[in-house]
PDB file of C-alpha atoms in Angstrom:
ATOM      1  CA  UNK A   1      18.912  -6.090  -1.841  1.00 38.00           C
ATOM      2  CA  UNK A   2      18.762  -5.984  -5.659  1.00 39.00           C
ATOM      3  CA  UNK A   3      16.194  -3.912  -7.532  1.00 35.00           C
ATOM      4  CA  UNK A   4      14.600  -7.080  -8.908  1.00 37.00           C
ATOM      5  CA  UNK A   5      13.975  -8.201  -5.328  1.00 38.00           C
ATOM      6  CA  UNK A   6      12.423  -4.852  -4.429  1.00 37.00           C
ATOM      7  CA  UNK A   7      10.025  -4.753  -7.361  1.00 36.00           C
ATOM      8  CA  UNK A   8       7.460  -7.195  -5.969  1.00 40.00           C
ATOM      9  CA  UNK A   9       7.462  -7.468  -2.199  1.00 42.00           C
ATOM     10  CA  UNK A  10       3.846  -8.617  -2.357  1.00 44.00           C
ATOM     11  CA  UNK A  11       3.272 -11.308  -4.980  1.00 43.00           C
ATOM     12  CA  UNK A  12      -0.239 -12.478  -5.896  1.00 45.00           C
ATOM     13  CA  UNK A  13      -1.191 -15.288  -8.251  1.00 49.00           C
ATOM     14  CA  UNK A  14      -3.141 -14.007 -11.249  1.00 48.00           C
ATOM     15  CA  UNK A  15      -6.489 -15.728 -11.931  1.00 52.00           C
ATOM     16  CA  UNK A  16      -8.251 -15.815 -15.343  1.00 52.00           C
ATOM     17  CA  UNK A  17     -10.137 -12.658 -14.270  1.00 49.00           C
ATOM     18  CA  UNK A  18      -6.859 -10.899 -13.518  1.00 50.00           C
ATOM     19  CA  UNK A  19      -5.420 -11.923 -16.878  1.00 54.00           C
ATOM     20  CA  UNK A  20      -8.141  -9.841 -18.566  1.00 76.00           C
ATOM     21  CA  UNK A  21      -7.477  -6.675 -16.551  1.00 83.00           C
ATOM     22  CA  UNK A  22      -4.728  -4.049 -16.795  1.00 86.00           C
ATOM     23  CA  UNK A  23      -1.991  -5.006 -14.356  1.00 91.00           C
ATOM     24  CA  UNK A  24      -1.384  -2.359 -11.704  1.00 93.00           C
ATOM     25  CA  UNK A  25       1.548  -1.641  -9.423  1.00 94.00           C
ATOM     26  CA  UNK A  26       0.917  -0.040  -6.037  1.00 95.00           C
ATOM     27  CA  UNK A  27       3.558   2.192  -4.458  1.00 95.00           C
ATOM     28  CA  UNK A  28       3.880   2.989  -0.757  1.00 94.00           C
ATOM     29  CA  UNK A  29       1.665   5.870   0.340  1.00 96.00           C
ATOM     30  CA  UNK A  30       3.140   9.340   0.357  1.00 95.00           C
ATOM     31  CA  UNK A  31       2.903  10.931   3.812  1.00 94.00           C
ATOM     32  CA  UNK A  32       4.320  14.402   3.288  1.00 92.00           C
ATOM     33  CA  UNK A  33       2.438  16.947   5.382  1.00 91.00           C
ATOM     34  CA  UNK A  34       1.339  14.427   8.011  1.00 95.00           C
ATOM     35  CA  UNK A  35       2.020  15.371  11.631  1.00 95.00           C
ATOM     36  CA  UNK A  36       1.626  13.752  15.029  1.00 95.00           C
ATOM     37  CA  UNK A  37       3.994  10.779  14.635  1.00 94.00           C
ATOM     38  CA  UNK A  38       7.711  10.494  13.957  1.00 94.00           C
ATOM     39  CA  UNK A  39       8.842  10.656  10.332  1.00 91.00           C
ATOM     40  CA  UNK A  40      10.148   7.101  10.711  1.00 91.00           C
ATOM     41  CA  UNK A  41       6.732   5.853  11.826  1.00 94.00           C
ATOM     42  CA  UNK A  42       4.993   7.689   9.003  1.00 94.00           C
ATOM     43  CA  UNK A  43       7.436   6.080   6.568  1.00 91.00           C
ATOM     44  CA  UNK A  44       6.567   2.674   8.009  1.00 93.00           C
ATOM     45  CA  UNK A  45       2.861   3.454   7.864  1.00 93.00           C
ATOM     46  CA  UNK A  46       3.123   4.495   4.212  1.00 94.00           C
ATOM     47  CA  UNK A  47       4.828   1.223   3.302  1.00 93.00           C
ATOM     48  CA  UNK A  48       2.240  -0.821   5.175  1.00 94.00           C
ATOM     49  CA  UNK A  49      -0.707   0.975   3.591  1.00 95.00           C
ATOM     50  CA  UNK A  50       0.714   0.375   0.116  1.00 94.00           C
ATOM     51  CA  UNK A  51       1.032  -3.350   0.810  1.00 93.00           C
ATOM     52  CA  UNK A  52      -2.466  -3.588   2.298  1.00 93.00           C
ATOM     53  CA  UNK A  53      -3.989  -1.657  -0.624  1.00 94.00           C
ATOM     54  CA  UNK A  54      -2.261  -4.113  -2.992  1.00 93.00           C
ATOM     55  CA  UNK A  55      -3.853  -7.110  -1.275  1.00 91.00           C
ATOM     56  CA  UNK A  56      -7.273  -5.479  -1.146  1.00 88.00           C
ATOM     57  CA  UNK A  57      -7.166  -4.633  -4.857  1.00 87.00           C
ATOM     58  CA  UNK A  58      -5.674  -7.974  -5.908  1.00 87.00           C
ATOM     59  CA  UNK A  59      -8.506  -9.806  -4.146  1.00 83.00           C
ATOM     60  CA  UNK A  60     -11.036  -7.788  -6.146  1.00 81.00           C
ATOM     61  CA  UNK A  61      -9.154  -8.010  -9.444  1.00 78.00           C
ATOM     62  CA  UNK A  62      -8.187 -11.665  -9.703  1.00 74.00           C
ATOM     63  CA  UNK A  63      -4.632 -11.007  -8.552  1.00 71.00           C
ATOM     64  CA  UNK A  64      -3.778  -8.383 -11.174  1.00 78.00           C
ATOM     65  CA  UNK A  65      -1.902  -6.164  -8.716  1.00 84.00           C
ATOM     66  CA  UNK A  66       1.567  -6.098  -7.200  1.00 88.00           C
ATOM     67  CA  UNK A  67       3.414  -3.911  -4.705  1.00 89.00           C
ATOM     68  CA  UNK A  68       6.655  -2.141  -5.517  1.00 88.00           C
ATOM     69  CA  UNK A  69       9.393  -1.017  -3.150  1.00 81.00           C
ATOM     70  CA  UNK A  70       9.748   2.505  -1.840  1.00 69.00           C
ATOM     71  CA  UNK A  71      11.916   4.748  -4.026  1.00 64.00           C
ATOM     72  CA  UNK A  72      13.179   7.670  -1.972  1.00 64.00           C
ATOM     73  CA  UNK A  73      11.989  11.133  -2.907  1.00 65.00           C
ATOM     74  CA  UNK A  74      13.498  14.535  -2.339  1.00 59.00           C
ATOM     75  CA  UNK A  75      11.491  15.398   0.788  1.00 71.00           C
ATOM     76  CA  UNK A  76      10.203  13.420   3.740  1.00 78.00           C
ATOM     77  CA  UNK A  77       7.158  11.390   2.788  1.00 87.00           C
ATOM     78  CA  UNK A  78       7.487  11.926  -0.976  1.00 90.00           C
ATOM     79  CA  UNK A  79       8.220   9.284  -3.616  1.00 90.00           C
ATOM     80  CA  UNK A  80      10.458   9.545  -6.655  1.00 90.00           C
ATOM     81  CA  UNK A  81       7.748   8.986  -9.266  1.00 90.00           C
ATOM     82  CA  UNK A  82      10.208   8.398 -12.110  1.00 91.00           C
ATOM     83  CA  UNK A  83      11.760   5.511 -10.207  1.00 90.00           C
ATOM     84  CA  UNK A  84       8.329   4.240  -9.151  1.00 93.00           C
ATOM     85  CA  UNK A  85       7.174   4.222 -12.776  1.00 94.00           C
ATOM     86  CA  UNK A  86      10.306   2.336 -13.817  1.00 93.00           C
ATOM     87  CA  UNK A  87       9.743  -0.277 -11.132  1.00 92.00           C
ATOM     88  CA  UNK A  88       6.075  -0.577 -12.101  1.00 94.00           C
ATOM     89  CA  UNK A  89       7.055  -1.208 -15.719  1.00 94.00           C
ATOM     90  CA  UNK A  90       9.632  -3.808 -14.667  1.00 92.00           C
ATOM     91  CA  UNK A  91       6.879  -5.538 -12.676  1.00 91.00           C
ATOM     92  CA  UNK A  92       4.821  -5.815 -15.874  1.00 92.00           C
ATOM     93  CA  UNK A  93       2.303  -3.154 -14.846  1.00 93.00           C
ATOM     94  CA  UNK A  94       0.781  -0.560 -17.148  1.00 94.00           C
ATOM     95  CA  UNK A  95      -0.849   1.435 -14.345  1.00 95.00           C
ATOM     96  CA  UNK A  96       0.786   2.867 -11.214  1.00 96.00           C
ATOM     97  CA  UNK A  97      -1.279   3.671  -8.119  1.00 96.00           C
ATOM     98  CA  UNK A  98       0.204   6.112  -5.601  1.00 96.00           C
ATOM     99  CA  UNK A  99      -1.738   6.641  -2.388  1.00 96.00           C
ATOM    100  CA  UNK A 100      -1.520   9.721  -0.185  1.00 97.00           C
ATOM    101  CA  UNK A 101      -2.103   9.844   3.555  1.00 97.00           C
ATOM    102  CA  UNK A 102      -2.706  13.174   5.274  1.00 97.00           C
ATOM    103  CA  UNK A 103      -2.688  12.617   9.043  1.00 97.00           C
ATOM    104  CA  UNK A 104      -3.169  15.625  11.305  1.00 97.00           C
ATOM    105  CA  UNK A 105      -2.620  14.277  14.814  1.00 97.00           C
ATOM    106  CA  UNK A 106      -4.868  11.287  14.153  1.00 96.00           C
ATOM    107  CA  UNK A 107      -7.416  12.903  11.832  1.00 97.00           C
ATOM    108  CA  UNK A 108      -6.866  11.305   8.432  1.00 97.00           C
ATOM    109  CA  UNK A 109      -7.664  11.771   4.782  1.00 97.00           C
ATOM    110  CA  UNK A 110      -6.555   9.337   2.083  1.00 97.00           C
ATOM    111  CA  UNK A 111      -6.713   9.307  -1.690  1.00 97.00           C
ATOM    112  CA  UNK A 112      -4.915   7.662  -4.617  1.00 97.00           C
ATOM    113  CA  UNK A 113      -3.590   8.891  -7.936  1.00 97.00           C
ATOM    114  CA  UNK A 114      -3.839   6.610 -10.965  1.00 96.00           C
ATOM    115  CA  UNK A 115      -0.895   7.131 -13.321  1.00 96.00           C
ATOM    116  CA  UNK A 116       0.083   5.706 -16.703  1.00 96.00           C
ATOM    117  CA  UNK A 117       3.276   3.829 -15.826  1.00 95.00           C
ATOM    118  CA  UNK A 118       4.820   4.318 -19.276  1.00 95.00           C
ATOM    119  CA  UNK A 119       4.160   8.022 -19.825  1.00 96.00           C
ATOM    120  CA  UNK A 120       3.522   9.404 -16.345  1.00 95.00           C
ATOM    121  CA  UNK A 121       0.203  10.880 -17.484  1.00 96.00           C
ATOM    122  CA  UNK A 122      -2.440  11.329 -14.792  1.00 95.00           C
ATOM    123  CA  UNK A 123      -5.410   9.003 -15.314  1.00 95.00           C
ATOM    124  CA  UNK A 124      -7.471  10.082 -12.336  1.00 94.00           C
ATOM    125  CA  UNK A 125      -7.686  10.700  -8.606  1.00 96.00           C
ATOM    126  CA  UNK A 126      -9.803   8.559  -6.296  1.00 96.00           C
ATOM    127  CA  UNK A 127     -10.692   9.963  -2.900  1.00 97.00           C
ATOM    128  CA  UNK A 128     -11.394   7.933   0.203  1.00 96.00           C
ATOM    129  CA  UNK A 129     -14.530   7.888   2.348  1.00 95.00           C
ATOM    130  CA  UNK A 130     -14.698  11.127   4.326  1.00 96.00           C
ATOM    131  CA  UNK A 131     -16.593   9.364   7.113  1.00 96.00           C
ATOM    132  CA  UNK A 132     -13.552   7.169   7.844  1.00 95.00           C
ATOM    133  CA  UNK A 133     -11.575  10.027   9.312  1.00 96.00           C
ATOM    134  CA  UNK A 134      -9.480   8.715  12.223  1.00 96.00           C
ATOM    135  CA  UNK A 135      -6.150   6.910  12.335  1.00 94.00           C
ATOM    136  CA  UNK A 136      -7.745   3.859  13.954  1.00 91.00           C
ATOM    137  CA  UNK A 137     -10.047   3.548  10.917  1.00 93.00           C
ATOM    138  CA  UNK A 138      -7.152   3.271   8.467  1.00 92.00           C
ATOM    139  CA  UNK A 139      -7.790  -0.405   7.744  1.00 90.00           C
ATOM    140  CA  UNK A 140     -11.397   0.300   6.807  1.00 92.00           C
ATOM    141  CA  UNK A 141     -10.393   3.426   4.916  1.00 95.00           C
ATOM    142  CA  UNK A 142      -7.902   1.525   2.751  1.00 94.00           C
ATOM    143  CA  UNK A 143     -10.442  -1.226   2.045  1.00 90.00           C
ATOM    144  CA  UNK A 144     -12.954   1.393   0.935  1.00 92.00           C
ATOM    145  CA  UNK A 145     -10.321   3.114  -1.199  1.00 95.00           C
ATOM    146  CA  UNK A 146      -9.530  -0.226  -2.867  1.00 92.00           C
ATOM    147  CA  UNK A 147     -13.224  -0.718  -3.607  1.00 89.00           C
ATOM    148  CA  UNK A 148     -13.472   2.719  -5.205  1.00 91.00           C
ATOM    149  CA  UNK A 149     -10.251   2.245  -7.170  1.00 91.00           C
ATOM    150  CA  UNK A 150     -11.356  -1.145  -8.473  1.00 88.00           C
ATOM    151  CA  UNK A 151     -14.460   0.430  -9.993  1.00 87.00           C
ATOM    152  CA  UNK A 152     -12.395   2.919 -12.014  1.00 88.00           C
ATOM    153  CA  UNK A 153     -12.337   2.361 -15.775  1.00 85.00           C
ATOM    154  CA  UNK A 154      -8.578   3.054 -15.793  1.00 84.00           C
ATOM    155  CA  UNK A 155      -7.906  -0.069 -13.731  1.00 84.00           C
ATOM    156  CA  UNK A 156     -10.499  -2.306 -15.377  1.00 79.00           C
ATOM    157  CA  UNK A 157     -13.745  -1.466 -13.589  1.00 78.00           C
ATOM    158  CA  UNK A 158     -14.497  -4.375 -11.239  1.00 66.00           C
ATOM    159  CA  UNK A 159     -17.347  -3.456  -8.846  1.00 59.00           C
ATOM    160  CA  UNK A 160     -17.563  -5.889  -5.932  1.00 59.00           C
ATOM    161  CA  UNK A 161     -19.359  -6.233  -2.623  1.00 48.00           C
ATOM    162  CA  UNK A 162     -17.911  -4.238   0.258  1.00 51.00           C
ATOM    163  CA  UNK A 163     -15.826  -6.007   2.879  1.00 54.00           C
ATOM    164  CA  UNK A 164     -13.534  -4.547   5.500  1.00 62.00           C
ATOM    165  CA  UNK A 165     -10.920  -5.483   8.054  1.00 70.00           C
ATOM    166  CA  UNK A 166     -10.146  -3.718  11.284  1.00 76.00           C
ATOM    167  CA  UNK A 167      -6.413  -2.927  11.413  1.00 86.00           C
ATOM    168  CA  UNK A 168      -4.931  -0.740  14.131  1.00 90.00           C
ATOM    169  CA  UNK A 169      -2.423   1.936  13.224  1.00 91.00           C
ATOM    170  CA  UNK A 170       0.027   0.330  15.680  1.00 93.00           C
ATOM    171  CA  UNK A 171      -0.159  -2.930  13.716  1.00 94.00           C
ATOM    172  CA  UNK A 172       0.319  -1.104  10.420  1.00 94.00           C
ATOM    173  CA  UNK A 173       3.369   0.764  11.716  1.00 95.00           C
ATOM    174  CA  UNK A 174       4.964  -2.499  12.908  1.00 96.00           C
ATOM    175  CA  UNK A 175       4.222  -4.112   9.546  1.00 96.00           C
ATOM    176  CA  UNK A 176       5.792  -1.173   7.712  1.00 95.00           C
ATOM    177  CA  UNK A 177       8.881  -1.381   9.913  1.00 96.00           C
ATOM    178  CA  UNK A 178       9.154  -5.045   8.998  1.00 96.00           C
ATOM    179  CA  UNK A 179       8.969  -4.180   5.302  1.00 94.00           C
ATOM    180  CA  UNK A 180      11.723  -1.601   5.743  1.00 93.00           C
ATOM    181  CA  UNK A 181      13.954  -4.117   7.573  1.00 94.00           C
ATOM    182  CA  UNK A 182      13.223  -6.785   4.959  1.00 93.00           C
ATOM    183  CA  UNK A 183      14.112  -4.435   2.104  1.00 90.00           C
ATOM    184  CA  UNK A 184      17.429  -3.780   3.865  1.00 91.00           C
ATOM    185  CA  UNK A 185      18.070  -7.526   4.185  1.00 92.00           C
ATOM    186  CA  UNK A 186      17.708  -7.548   8.004  1.00 94.00           C
ATOM    187  CA  UNK A 187      15.547 -10.623   8.479  1.00 95.00           C
ATOM    188  CA  UNK A 188      15.723 -10.942  12.282  1.00 96.00           C
ATOM    189  CA  UNK A 189      14.324  -7.488  13.137  1.00 96.00           C
ATOM    190  CA  UNK A 190      11.897  -7.853  10.211  1.00 96.00           C
ATOM    191  CA  UNK A 191      10.523 -11.063  11.719  1.00 97.00           C
ATOM    192  CA  UNK A 192      10.192  -9.400  15.116  1.00 97.00           C
ATOM    193  CA  UNK A 193       8.262  -6.499  13.604  1.00 97.00           C
ATOM    194  CA  UNK A 194       5.973  -8.827  11.652  1.00 97.00           C
ATOM    195  CA  UNK A 195       5.243 -10.820  14.809  1.00 97.00           C
ATOM    196  CA  UNK A 196       4.390  -7.602  16.654  1.00 97.00           C
ATOM    197  CA  UNK A 197       2.085  -6.599  13.812  1.00 96.00           C
ATOM    198  CA  UNK A 198       0.274  -9.931  13.954  1.00 95.00           C
ATOM    199  CA  UNK A 199      -0.055  -9.728  17.727  1.00 95.00           C
ATOM    200  CA  UNK A 200      -1.785  -6.366  17.303  1.00 94.00           C
ATOM    201  CA  UNK A 201      -3.893  -7.412  14.291  1.00 92.00           C
ATOM    202  CA  UNK A 202      -4.247 -11.181  13.663  1.00 91.00           C
ATOM    203  CA  UNK A 203      -6.197 -10.472  10.439  1.00 87.00           C
ATOM    204  CA  UNK A 204      -3.176  -8.732   8.889  1.00 91.00           C
ATOM    205  CA  UNK A 205      -2.489 -11.635   6.541  1.00 89.00           C
ATOM    206  CA  UNK A 206       0.169  -9.629   4.709  1.00 91.00           C
ATOM    207  CA  UNK A 207       2.306  -9.703   7.864  1.00 94.00           C
ATOM    208  CA  UNK A 208       1.778 -13.451   8.215  1.00 93.00           C
ATOM    209  CA  UNK A 209       2.952 -14.033   4.640  1.00 93.00           C
ATOM    210  CA  UNK A 210       5.901 -11.712   5.205  1.00 94.00           C
ATOM    211  CA  UNK A 211       6.875 -13.559   8.384  1.00 96.00           C
ATOM    212  CA  UNK A 212       6.960 -16.811   6.410  1.00 95.00           C
ATOM    213  CA  UNK A 213       8.989 -15.075   3.719  1.00 93.00           C
ATOM    214  CA  UNK A 214      11.747 -14.067   6.158  1.00 95.00           C
ATOM    215  CA  UNK A 215      11.735 -17.468   7.864  1.00 90.00           C
ATOM    216  CA  UNK A 216      10.171 -16.316  11.136  1.00 77.00           C
TER     217      UNK A 216
END
């Protein structure tokens, strides 16, 4: 798959509100240091969380958010930030958001770094809700993180009412596997993974859109 195809796996139409806000690019979550699942499943989970965070933020920001593909880093669970910044810039974004998942056998902590896509300068760190501390609360945790991120001045400051979805970790892993297969151009296993994700979490609209995208 070409780089241009990897740049925006999740595409969202920009509304007039979004046109007034800084455009952000969301990378897959880094999962280095997480234990209790296979490295492959953590990779899938990181991809899925990045896509879900993109949707959550785009809904709050008039569509001014897009997901970028997963540039490989030097160690398991790490991203190559230079490549991520380049892809963010190519997607028309001025701000890069990189989430981090720390999962210790099902006890989780998430946060996100806000980075200037052009210079790499740190613009802030937004931490998740400490009360959402288990793997099965990841969907709620990402929604809360999106809410907190959207209020940050660096991304435009758009406070909105809280809303959450319940997404199981099993559904998120299947969705992330589908993204990995799709990035590799393997549409049949991607469709199967997206269908499994939807069976586990019918509200995972990102998987439904992805299934349509691969012709499933």
